[in-house]
Every structure is written in structure tokens, then in C-alpha cells.
Short mmCIF file of C-alpha atoms (C1' of nucleotides) in Angstrom, two decimals:
data_model
loop_
_atom_site.label_atom_id
_atom_site.label_comp_id
_atom_site.label_asym_id
_atom_site.label_seq_id
_atom_site.Cartn_x
_atom_site.Cartn_y
_atom_site.Cartn_z
CA MET A 697 44.39 1.98 -21.58
CA GLY A 698 40.89 1.11 -20.98
CA GLN A 699 39.17 -1.93 -19.91
CA THR A 700 39.44 -5.06 -21.84
CA ASN A 701 36.85 -7.66 -22.11
CA THR A 702 38.41 -10.03 -19.69
CA LEU A 703 36.64 -13.14 -18.78
CA PRO A 704 35.32 -12.60 -15.33
CA HIS A 705 36.35 -15.98 -14.02
CA LEU A 706 40.00 -15.16 -14.60
CA HIS A 707 40.08 -12.61 -11.85
CA LEU A 708 37.01 -12.78 -9.79
CA PRO A 709 36.33 -15.41 -7.28
CA LEU A 710 33.74 -17.69 -8.64
CA SER A 711 31.03 -15.40 -9.80
CA THR A 712 28.16 -15.51 -7.40
CA VAL A 713 24.82 -16.44 -8.73
CA LYS A 714 23.13 -13.33 -7.56
CA ASP A 715 25.18 -10.90 -9.60
CA ARG A 716 24.29 -12.56 -12.84
CA LYS A 717 20.75 -13.58 -12.20
CA LEU A 718 18.00 -11.24 -13.29
CA PHE A 719 14.45 -10.74 -12.22
CA VAL A 720 12.21 -9.88 -15.13
CA GLY A 721 8.89 -8.26 -14.41
CA MET A 722 5.98 -6.92 -16.43
CA LEU A 723 5.88 -9.80 -18.80
CA ASN A 724 2.46 -10.73 -19.92
CA LYS A 725 0.99 -13.97 -18.70
CA GLN A 726 1.14 -15.60 -22.09
CA GLN A 727 4.89 -15.36 -22.48
CA THR A 728 6.70 -18.61 -22.09
CA GLU A 729 10.25 -19.55 -21.15
CA GLU A 730 11.03 -19.68 -24.82
CA ASP A 731 9.72 -16.16 -25.38
CA VAL A 732 11.82 -14.87 -22.52
CA TYR A 733 14.84 -16.79 -23.70
CA ARG A 734 14.59 -15.20 -27.14
CA LEU A 735 14.28 -11.80 -25.59
CA PHE A 736 17.46 -12.15 -23.57
CA GLU A 737 19.49 -14.33 -25.88
CA PRO A 738 21.20 -11.44 -27.68
CA TYR A 739 22.92 -10.29 -24.50
CA GLY A 740 24.81 -13.38 -23.47
CA VAL A 741 24.83 -17.00 -22.58
CA ILE A 742 21.73 -17.94 -20.69
CA GLU A 743 22.17 -20.66 -18.11
CA GLU A 744 18.67 -20.63 -16.75
CA CYS A 745 15.35 -19.20 -17.77
CA THR A 746 12.28 -19.69 -15.64
CA VAL A 747 8.88 -18.14 -15.79
CA LEU A 748 7.30 -17.90 -12.36
CA ARG A 749 3.99 -19.62 -12.14
CA GLY A 750 1.27 -20.02 -9.60
CA PRO A 751 0.02 -23.34 -8.32
CA ASP A 752 -2.35 -23.56 -11.26
CA GLY A 753 0.50 -23.19 -13.70
CA ASN A 754 -0.46 -19.72 -14.78
CA SER A 755 2.37 -17.29 -15.30
CA LYS A 756 2.77 -14.64 -12.67
CA GLY A 757 4.09 -12.33 -15.32
CA CYS A 758 7.68 -12.47 -14.25
CA ALA A 759 10.73 -14.63 -14.72
CA PHE A 760 14.31 -15.32 -13.75
CA VAL A 761 17.08 -15.28 -16.28
CA LYS A 762 20.57 -16.33 -15.30
CA PHE A 763 23.46 -15.31 -17.49
CA SER A 764 26.92 -16.81 -17.42
CA THR A 765 28.52 -13.53 -16.40
CA HIS A 766 27.68 -10.37 -14.52
CA ALA A 767 28.59 -8.28 -17.55
CA GLU A 768 26.09 -10.06 -19.71
CA ALA A 769 23.41 -9.61 -17.12
CA GLN A 770 24.23 -5.94 -16.82
CA SER A 771 24.07 -5.43 -20.55
CA ALA A 772 20.66 -7.06 -20.64
CA ILE A 773 19.47 -4.65 -17.99
CA SER A 774 20.79 -1.70 -19.91
CA ALA A 775 19.24 -2.84 -23.12
CA LEU A 776 15.92 -4.16 -21.96
CA HIS A 777 14.78 -2.51 -18.75
CA GLY A 778 11.92 -0.19 -19.57
CA SER A 779 12.54 -0.71 -23.25
CA GLN A 780 9.09 -1.95 -24.16
CA THR A 781 5.67 -2.70 -22.81
CA MET A 782 4.34 -6.15 -23.38
CA PRO A 783 0.81 -6.35 -24.76
CA GLY A 784 -1.53 -6.47 -21.83
CA ALA A 785 1.09 -5.47 -19.27
CA SER A 786 0.38 -2.47 -17.10
CA SER A 787 3.81 -0.92 -17.45
CA SER A 788 7.08 -1.33 -19.21
CA LEU A 789 9.38 -4.28 -18.88
CA VAL A 790 11.33 -4.58 -15.65
CA VAL A 791 14.78 -6.08 -15.74
CA LYS A 792 16.89 -6.03 -12.63
CA PHE A 793 19.10 -8.20 -10.52
CA ALA A 794 17.17 -10.74 -8.53
CA ASP A 795 16.79 -10.35 -4.81
CA THR A 796 19.46 -11.60 -2.53
CA ASP A 797 18.59 -14.07 0.18
CA LYS A 798 18.45 -11.27 2.69
CA GLU A 799 16.05 -9.30 0.59
CA ARG A 800 13.92 -12.36 0.08
CA THR A 801 13.72 -12.95 3.79
CA ILE A 802 12.70 -9.40 4.46
CA ARG A 803 10.19 -9.48 1.67
CA ARG A 804 8.59 -12.57 3.12
CA MET A 805 8.36 -11.01 6.53
CA GLN A 806 6.71 -7.98 5.03
CA GLN A 807 4.17 -10.11 3.28
CA MET A 808 3.32 -11.94 6.47
CA VAL A 809 2.90 -8.74 8.37
CA GLY A 810 0.65 -7.40 5.68
CA GLN A 811 -1.49 -10.46 5.63
CA PHE A 812 -1.63 -11.58 9.23
CA GLY A 813 -0.13 -8.89 11.38
CA ILE A 814 2.45 -11.34 12.59
CA PHE A 815 5.36 -9.54 14.13
CA ASN A 816 7.12 -12.40 15.83
CA PRO A 817 9.69 -14.01 13.55
CA ALA A 818 9.66 -17.20 15.58
CA ILE A 819 6.09 -17.58 14.39
CA ALA A 820 6.40 -15.83 11.10
CA LEU A 821 9.13 -18.07 9.82
CA PRO A 822 8.75 -21.80 9.53
CA PHE A 823 12.11 -22.86 10.92
CA SER A 824 13.74 -21.73 14.07
CA THR A 825 17.15 -21.46 12.44
CA TYR A 826 15.62 -18.99 10.07
CA SER A 827 14.07 -17.05 12.84
CA THR A 828 17.44 -16.48 14.43
CA TYR A 829 18.74 -15.26 11.12
CA ALA A 830 15.69 -13.12 10.63
CA HIS A 831 16.10 -11.60 14.02
CA ALA A 832 19.64 -10.63 13.21
CA LEU A 833 18.50 -9.17 9.94
CA MET A 834 15.87 -7.15 11.65
CA GLN A 835 18.29 -5.74 14.14
CA GLN A 836 20.47 -4.73 11.27
CA GLN A 837 17.57 -3.11 9.50
CA ALA A 838 16.45 -1.43 12.67
CA ALA A 839 19.87 0.08 13.11
CA ILE A 840 19.76 1.46 9.60
CA MET A 841 16.32 2.87 10.09
CA ALA A 842 17.25 4.37 13.41
CA ALA A 843 20.29 6.02 11.89
CA SER A 844 18.24 7.53 9.13
CA HIS A 845 15.90 9.00 11.69
CA GLY A 846 18.59 10.48 13.81
CA GLY A 847 18.57 7.52 16.10
CA TYR A 848 16.07 8.79 18.59
CA LEU A 849 12.85 7.21 17.56
CA THR A 850 11.98 3.85 18.95
CA PRO A 851 8.73 2.15 18.13
CA SER A 852 7.81 1.82 21.76
CA MET A 853 8.04 5.57 22.05
CA ALA A 854 6.21 6.20 18.85
CA PHE A 855 3.24 3.94 19.47
CA PRO A 856 1.11 3.45 22.49
CA ALA A 857 0.08 -0.15 22.83
CA THR A 858 -3.47 0.66 21.82
CA GLN A 859 -2.34 2.17 18.60
CA LEU A 860 -0.15 -0.77 17.78
CA HIS A 861 -3.16 -2.86 18.37
CA GLN A 862 -5.16 -0.81 15.93
CA MET A 863 -2.48 -1.29 13.39
CA GLY A 864 -2.70 -5.02 13.75
CA ALA A 865 0.73 -5.27 15.26
CA LEU A 866 -0.34 -7.10 18.38
CA SER A 867 -2.68 -9.55 16.86
CA ILE A 868 -1.17 -12.78 18.05
CA ASN A 869 -3.45 -14.28 20.58
CA GLY A 870 -2.15 -16.14 23.55
CA LEU A 871 1.31 -14.67 23.67
CA PRO A 872 2.31 -12.73 26.72
CA PRO A 873 2.94 -9.13 25.74
CA ASN A 874 6.43 -9.09 27.15
CA SER A 875 7.44 -11.86 24.81
CA MET A 876 6.39 -9.82 21.82
CA THR A 877 7.17 -6.25 22.53
CA PRO A 878 10.91 -6.13 21.91
CA VAL A 879 10.74 -8.17 18.78
CA SER A 880 7.76 -6.35 17.42
CA GLY A 881 9.54 -3.07 17.87
CA GLU A 882 12.55 -4.13 15.93
CA PHE A 883 10.46 -5.71 13.28
CA HIS A 884 8.35 -2.67 13.01
CA GLN A 885 11.35 -0.57 12.24
CA ALA A 886 12.83 -3.15 10.00
CA LEU A 887 9.77 -2.87 7.85
CA GLY A 888 9.96 0.85 7.60
CA LEU A 889 6.82 1.44 9.59
CA SER A 890 8.25 3.92 11.99
CA SER A 891 5.53 6.44 11.45
CA PRO A 892 1.88 5.74 12.10
CA PRO A 893 -0.22 4.79 9.11
CA ALA A 894 -2.73 7.50 9.69
CA ASN A 895 -3.58 10.16 12.15
CA ILE A 896 -5.89 8.19 14.31
CA THR A 897 -6.95 10.85 16.73
CA THR A 898 -9.52 13.39 15.79
CA PRO A 899 -7.71 16.55 14.83
CA SER A 900 -8.38 19.34 17.22
CA ILE A 901 -8.59 21.82 14.40
CA VAL A 902 -11.91 20.38 13.34
CA THR A 903 -13.69 21.11 16.54
CA PRO A 904 -13.82 24.88 16.92
CA ILE A 905 -14.84 25.73 13.40
CA VAL A 906 -18.47 24.85 12.86
CA ASN A 907 -20.07 27.42 10.65
CA GLY A 908 -22.12 25.46 8.23
CA PHE A 909 -21.25 24.28 4.80
CA THR A 910 -20.66 27.42 2.82
CA GLY A 911 -17.26 27.54 4.35
CA ILE A 912 -14.26 29.61 3.72
CA PRO A 913 -13.83 30.87 0.19
CA HIS A 914 -10.62 29.80 -1.35
CA HIS A 915 -9.46 29.02 -4.81
CA GLN A 916 -7.47 26.17 -6.01
CA PRO A 917 -4.73 26.84 -8.49
CA ASN A 918 -5.57 23.86 -10.65
CA GLY A 919 -8.87 25.26 -11.73
CA HIS A 920 -10.90 22.63 -9.96
CA PRO A 921 -13.69 23.95 -7.87
CA ALA A 922 -12.73 24.15 -4.26
CA VAL A 923 -14.07 21.22 -2.37
CA GLU A 924 -16.25 23.16 -0.01
CA THR A 925 -18.31 24.63 -2.80
CA MET A 926 -19.73 21.22 -3.35
CA TYR A 927 -21.52 21.40 -0.05
CA SER A 928 -22.94 24.88 -0.49
CA ASN A 929 -25.85 24.07 -2.75
CA GLY A 930 -28.57 23.49 -0.25
CA LEU A 931 -28.66 21.60 2.95
CA PRO A 932 -28.43 17.93 2.29
CA SER A 933 -30.66 15.14 3.30
CA TYR A 934 -29.60 14.75 6.86
CA SER A 935 -31.89 17.54 8.04
CA THR A 936 -34.28 15.01 9.49
CA GLN A 937 -31.55 13.68 11.66
CA SER A 938 -30.92 14.81 15.18
CA PRO A 939 -28.99 18.01 15.84
CA THR A 940 -26.20 15.89 17.15
CA ALA A 941 -25.84 14.16 13.84
CA ALA A 942 -25.90 17.45 12.02
CA ASP A 943 -23.16 18.79 14.24
CA THR A 944 -21.11 15.76 13.54
CA LEU A 945 -21.56 16.18 9.84
CA GLN A 946 -20.59 19.79 10.03
CA GLN A 947 -17.45 18.75 11.76
CA ALA A 948 -16.80 16.22 9.08
CA PHE A 949 -17.04 18.68 6.27
CA THR A 950 -15.34 21.44 8.10
CA GLY A 951 -12.54 18.99 8.52
CA VAL A 952 -12.44 18.48 4.80
CA GLN A 953 -12.46 22.22 4.21
CA GLN A 954 -9.68 22.83 6.62
CA TYR A 955 -7.75 19.97 5.25
CA THR A 956 -7.94 21.10 1.68
CA ALA A 957 -7.10 24.64 2.67
CA ILE A 958 -3.95 23.56 4.43
CA TYR A 959 -2.89 20.70 2.24
CA PRO A 960 -4.09 21.28 -1.29
CA ALA A 961 -4.09 18.37 -3.67
CA GLY A 962 -1.96 15.38 -3.33
CA THR A 963 -0.27 15.44 0.02
CA LEU A 964 -0.49 12.40 2.19
CA THR A 965 -0.24 14.07 5.54
CA PRO A 966 -3.32 14.00 7.68
CA ILE A 967 -4.37 17.17 9.33
CA GLY A 968 -2.89 17.72 12.74
CA GLN A 969 0.27 15.85 11.88
CA THR A 970 3.46 17.60 11.01
CA LEU A 971 4.72 17.22 7.51
CA PRO A 972 7.31 14.49 7.49
CA GLN A 973 10.76 14.99 6.08
CA PRO A 974 11.34 13.13 2.86
CA SER A 975 13.46 10.58 4.68
CA GLN A 976 10.52 9.85 6.90
CA VAL A 977 8.08 9.36 4.10
CA ILE A 978 8.07 5.64 4.15
CA GLN A 979 5.56 3.30 2.68
CA GLN A 980 2.80 2.98 5.17
CA GLN A 981 0.18 1.16 3.22
CA GLN A 982 0.52 -2.11 5.05
CA GLN A 983 -2.69 -1.90 6.98
CA ARG A 984 -5.87 -2.61 5.17
CA GLU A 985 -9.17 -3.71 6.50
CA GLY A 986 -10.43 -3.50 10.01
CA PRO A 987 -12.34 -6.21 11.79
CA GLU A 988 -15.55 -7.51 10.33
CA GLY A 989 -18.31 -4.96 10.42
CA CYS A 990 -15.84 -2.09 10.58
CA ASN A 991 -15.19 -1.61 6.89
CA LEU A 992 -17.23 0.73 4.77
CA PHE A 993 -17.64 0.90 1.06
CA ILE A 994 -18.34 4.42 -0.12
CA TYR A 995 -19.52 5.25 -3.58
CA HIS A 996 -20.20 8.53 -5.40
CA LEU A 997 -17.36 10.36 -3.84
CA PRO A 998 -16.52 13.71 -5.35
CA GLN A 999 -13.88 13.42 -8.01
CA GLU A 1000 -11.55 15.58 -5.98
CA PHE A 1001 -11.54 13.35 -2.96
CA GLY A 1002 -8.39 11.48 -2.11
CA ASP A 1003 -7.55 9.18 0.75
CA ASN A 1004 -7.16 12.01 3.19
CA GLU A 1005 -10.33 13.86 2.32
CA LEU A 1006 -12.15 10.59 2.74
CA MET A 1007 -10.56 10.09 6.10
CA GLN A 1008 -11.44 13.58 7.22
CA MET A 1009 -15.03 13.04 6.28
CA PHE A 1010 -15.30 9.96 8.49
CA LEU A 1011 -13.07 10.87 11.39
CA PRO A 1012 -15.95 12.35 13.41
CA PHE A 1013 -17.52 8.92 13.71
CA GLY A 1014 -14.59 7.16 15.24
CA SER A 1015 -11.00 6.06 14.80
CA VAL A 1016 -10.30 5.66 11.13
CA ILE A 1017 -7.62 3.06 10.73
CA SER A 1018 -7.44 3.36 6.99
CA SER A 1019 -9.01 5.13 4.07
CA LYS A 1020 -8.57 4.40 0.41
CA VAL A 1021 -9.92 6.03 -2.69
CA PHE A 1022 -9.51 3.95 -5.79
CA MET A 1023 -7.68 5.59 -8.59
CA ASP A 1024 -7.62 4.84 -12.25
CA ARG A 1025 -4.06 3.96 -12.85
CA ALA A 1026 -3.87 5.28 -16.36
CA THR A 1027 -5.45 8.66 -15.78
CA ASN A 1028 -4.68 9.06 -12.09
CA GLN A 1029 -8.28 10.03 -11.61
CA SER A 1030 -10.43 8.91 -8.76
CA LYS A 1031 -12.92 6.20 -9.55
CA CYS A 1032 -15.19 7.92 -7.05
CA PHE A 1033 -15.37 5.04 -4.66
CA GLY A 1034 -13.34 4.01 -1.72
CA PHE A 1035 -13.09 2.35 1.63
CA VAL A 1036 -12.92 3.49 5.19
CA SER A 1037 -12.13 1.20 8.08
CA PHE A 1038 -12.86 1.89 11.70
CA ASP A 1039 -11.58 0.08 14.72
CA ASN A 1040 -15.04 -0.89 15.90
CA PRO A 1041 -18.41 -1.72 14.33
CA ALA A 1042 -20.32 0.96 16.25
CA SER A 1043 -18.34 3.71 14.56
CA ALA A 1044 -18.99 2.10 11.22
CA GLN A 1045 -22.71 1.95 11.90
CA ALA A 1046 -22.78 5.54 13.05
CA ALA A 1047 -21.07 6.57 9.86
CA ILE A 1048 -23.53 4.65 7.75
CA GLN A 1049 -26.47 6.21 9.56
CA ALA A 1050 -25.14 9.69 9.13
CA MET A 1051 -23.56 9.57 5.72
CA ASN A 1052 -25.44 7.11 3.57
CA GLY A 1053 -27.53 9.07 1.11
CA PHE A 1054 -25.77 12.30 1.91
CA GLN A 1055 -26.09 14.63 -1.03
CA ILE A 1056 -22.99 16.13 -2.53
CA GLY A 1057 -23.59 18.14 -5.63
CA MET A 1058 -25.79 16.07 -7.89
CA LYS A 1059 -24.93 12.79 -6.25
CA ARG A 1060 -25.70 11.04 -3.03
CA LEU A 1061 -23.11 9.09 -1.18
CA LYS A 1062 -23.63 5.40 -0.87
CA VAL A 1063 -22.18 4.27 2.41
CA GLN A 1064 -22.55 0.64 3.40
CA LEU A 1065 -20.57 -2.15 4.89
CA LYS A 1066 -17.99 -3.51 2.56
CA ARG A 1067 -19.00 -6.74 1.01
CA PRO A 1068 -17.08 -9.53 2.64
CA LYS A 1069 -14.69 -11.10 0.21
CA ASP A 1070 -15.99 -14.56 0.98
CA ALA A 1071 -19.59 -13.40 0.64
CA SER A 1072 -21.03 -16.36 -1.11
CA ARG A 1073 -18.84 -19.05 0.30
CA PRO A 1074 -20.57 -22.40 -0.06
CA TYR A 1075 -21.36 -24.23 3.16
"C1'" DG B 1002 -20.00 3.36 -13.69
"C1'" DT B 1003 -20.07 -0.41 -7.64
"C1'" DT B 1004 -16.26 -3.58 -2.99
"C1'" DG B 1005 -9.05 -2.79 -0.45
"C1'" DA B 1006 -5.83 -3.74 -7.58
"C1'" DG B 1007 -1.74 -2.96 -9.49
"C1'" DC B 1008 4.49 -4.93 -9.02
"C1'" DG B 1009 5.20 -10.52 -9.84
"C1'" DT B 1010 11.67 -12.52 -6.24
"C1'" DT B 1011 12.47 -19.18 -7.76
#
DNA sequence: GTTGAGCGTT
């Protein structure tokens, strides 16, 4: 005897909203409630259908659809998730159960950390009753994270205060450190940030190997020219610079050579850092820009450069707090520009002086301060 | 060919 199509409300306690409410993503911005309704109608009785919109009324490209039963919602997922790509959408339709309240709370905290570096839930959340709840949630999350790491890693052990500062974790002014530290640690783990975002110290392996740009011959299996060959065609334009600058540049490119030799394409691990176990590979893209005057825009990067090669190239000028090469999403190819952020403006200026106009192959790097996003703000 | 995207949780 198999299952029969019993009506859920006969046996289950009143069906909770969350197990029959769906989040729908990857709609296009033109699709209305009615369009979404028609899409989901075949799979059950729809009690609610809402397209999420911004303040200006424009669709955010996603929606909520609430069915009358869990089974209907599940069947819609099975039938529709990934089934099609809406015109103008960047990937196929997403249909999944909507976040629970807990997940929503955590998501909000993550957003606030990403935007403001706020790690104190009493500040991050608008109401104190929520902050108590959030704190409990974070402890729960921290326990899970700790368990998955073998339980030995605490944030306070993993990060010196200076490094936390670089990461933007201690950015609340006017709060005594001892009021923040315990909370920030738990929060840090709750957000899955238990490994540093980048190797901030200069890798020791760069230092001893300074032999010029012809480098160590090695071949890459993918048929791309090895990165170091790009620097072997003549000494670039920095020859008028001081010997100190030249040394620094040699270190930079030797770093790239060493890096690519050890970690061929695609790995995310900076040199000098042990390869993480898969369970430790956690999203670490929260941090973005550094302070004003610390963020560089770099254009004409070699096609082969990824985030880590970019970082290696700029590490000799200071503490790189982030590096990002823009990729074409469709082709997964570099767009040959990117960003590097330092923790202080002097490093950024030193990097500009040394690297702007640097010739690589047929191109010269453009290295300049990133344009501020509010560049032409009126008043 | 040019500035931190994208995927969005009421």
C-alpha cells in the first residue's frame, strides 16, 4: 500500500506557512504577479502571489508564491526549478522554499556586516528584543561552525585585533573594545568567516627568489602560456625608477611566478597559506573596499590573472585587504581589469608609482585610484 | 574594451 493523496490538514497540525511558501528567483523585471500566478497555477491552489519590488516599484526579479499545501509547493519546485530561463535573466528560474525567520535574521545580519562592518547585534538590529534573539541565534550558529571545525578554532585565536580591524570587524567607533569582542567573535563565526579573507602578510617565499623576470620555465597543462613568459620580453618601463622600486617589482612578479607554479589555475588559496579542507572553504567575499585613497583600479591585466595573481602582484607594496578581477559571467573569462585595496593610502600610492604604465606583453597596466562611487555628487 | 556585478527572502 502506498501513499494516498490525503489532505494534509487531516493529519498534520495546521500547516505552517513556511513549508508551503516559495521563493521564486530569476524572474525578469517585467514579469508581474499575474505572470507568476499563471506560471504556478498548474501546481495547486495559490493563496498569495507577490512580486518583490524596490521603493521605486521596480521588480527585484523575484517573488513569493504561497500554495495551500506543502505538497503543492513541492510539486511546483520539482516542475519549475531550473526548468527555464526567463528572457533577460542571467540564469534559470529558481524555485525554493522561502527563508524561515531564522534564516531571514541571519541574512540581514550578514548584509549589515557586509555593508557597515557592524558586528554588534545590539546595534545591528533595530529592536533590543530582536538583538537578544539574534544573539541566541549566533551562539547556535557559532556552535555549529565550531563543531564543523573540530571545535578548536575561536575567532579570538584566529585573528589578531589588527587583522580584525583590517577586515572591518572593529569599525564601530566609540565602543569600548571589551564590549564588542565576545559578541564580534560569535558573530564572526556565525557568518562563516572563520578563516581570514586573504593572506595579509607578505609571503616569505617571495623574498629569497629575485632573479629577474625570465623566471622558472614551466608549462601549464591547459595550453596557456605560463604567466612568467609574459614578463620575459624586455625589461619594462620601470627602468628609470630607483633600484629599490625595481627590486620591489621583481618581488612582485616573482611572487606571481611562484604562485602560479604552486597553485596553477583556479585555486583561491594565497601563497603561504595552507590549503583549506573543503569544510573550511567558506565564503569569504564579505570584505570589499578599503578606506578612501586605498583602492586601486587596475586595467590591462593579463587574461590569465585571477584574484590571487593580482594580489601577489601588489603585495610588495603593502597589506592587500582584497583583490578582485572581474570575470565575464558567461565565458568565465577575465575582463582584464580589477581592484586591489590596501589598508593605507601610502601603500596605494606606492603601488601606483611603481606599477602604473608597467608593460606586460603588448599592454601597459593602468593603475590608478578607484573612482569614488559618489564621484560627481552634487553639492 | 575602463571602476567592487551578478542572486533578488515579503
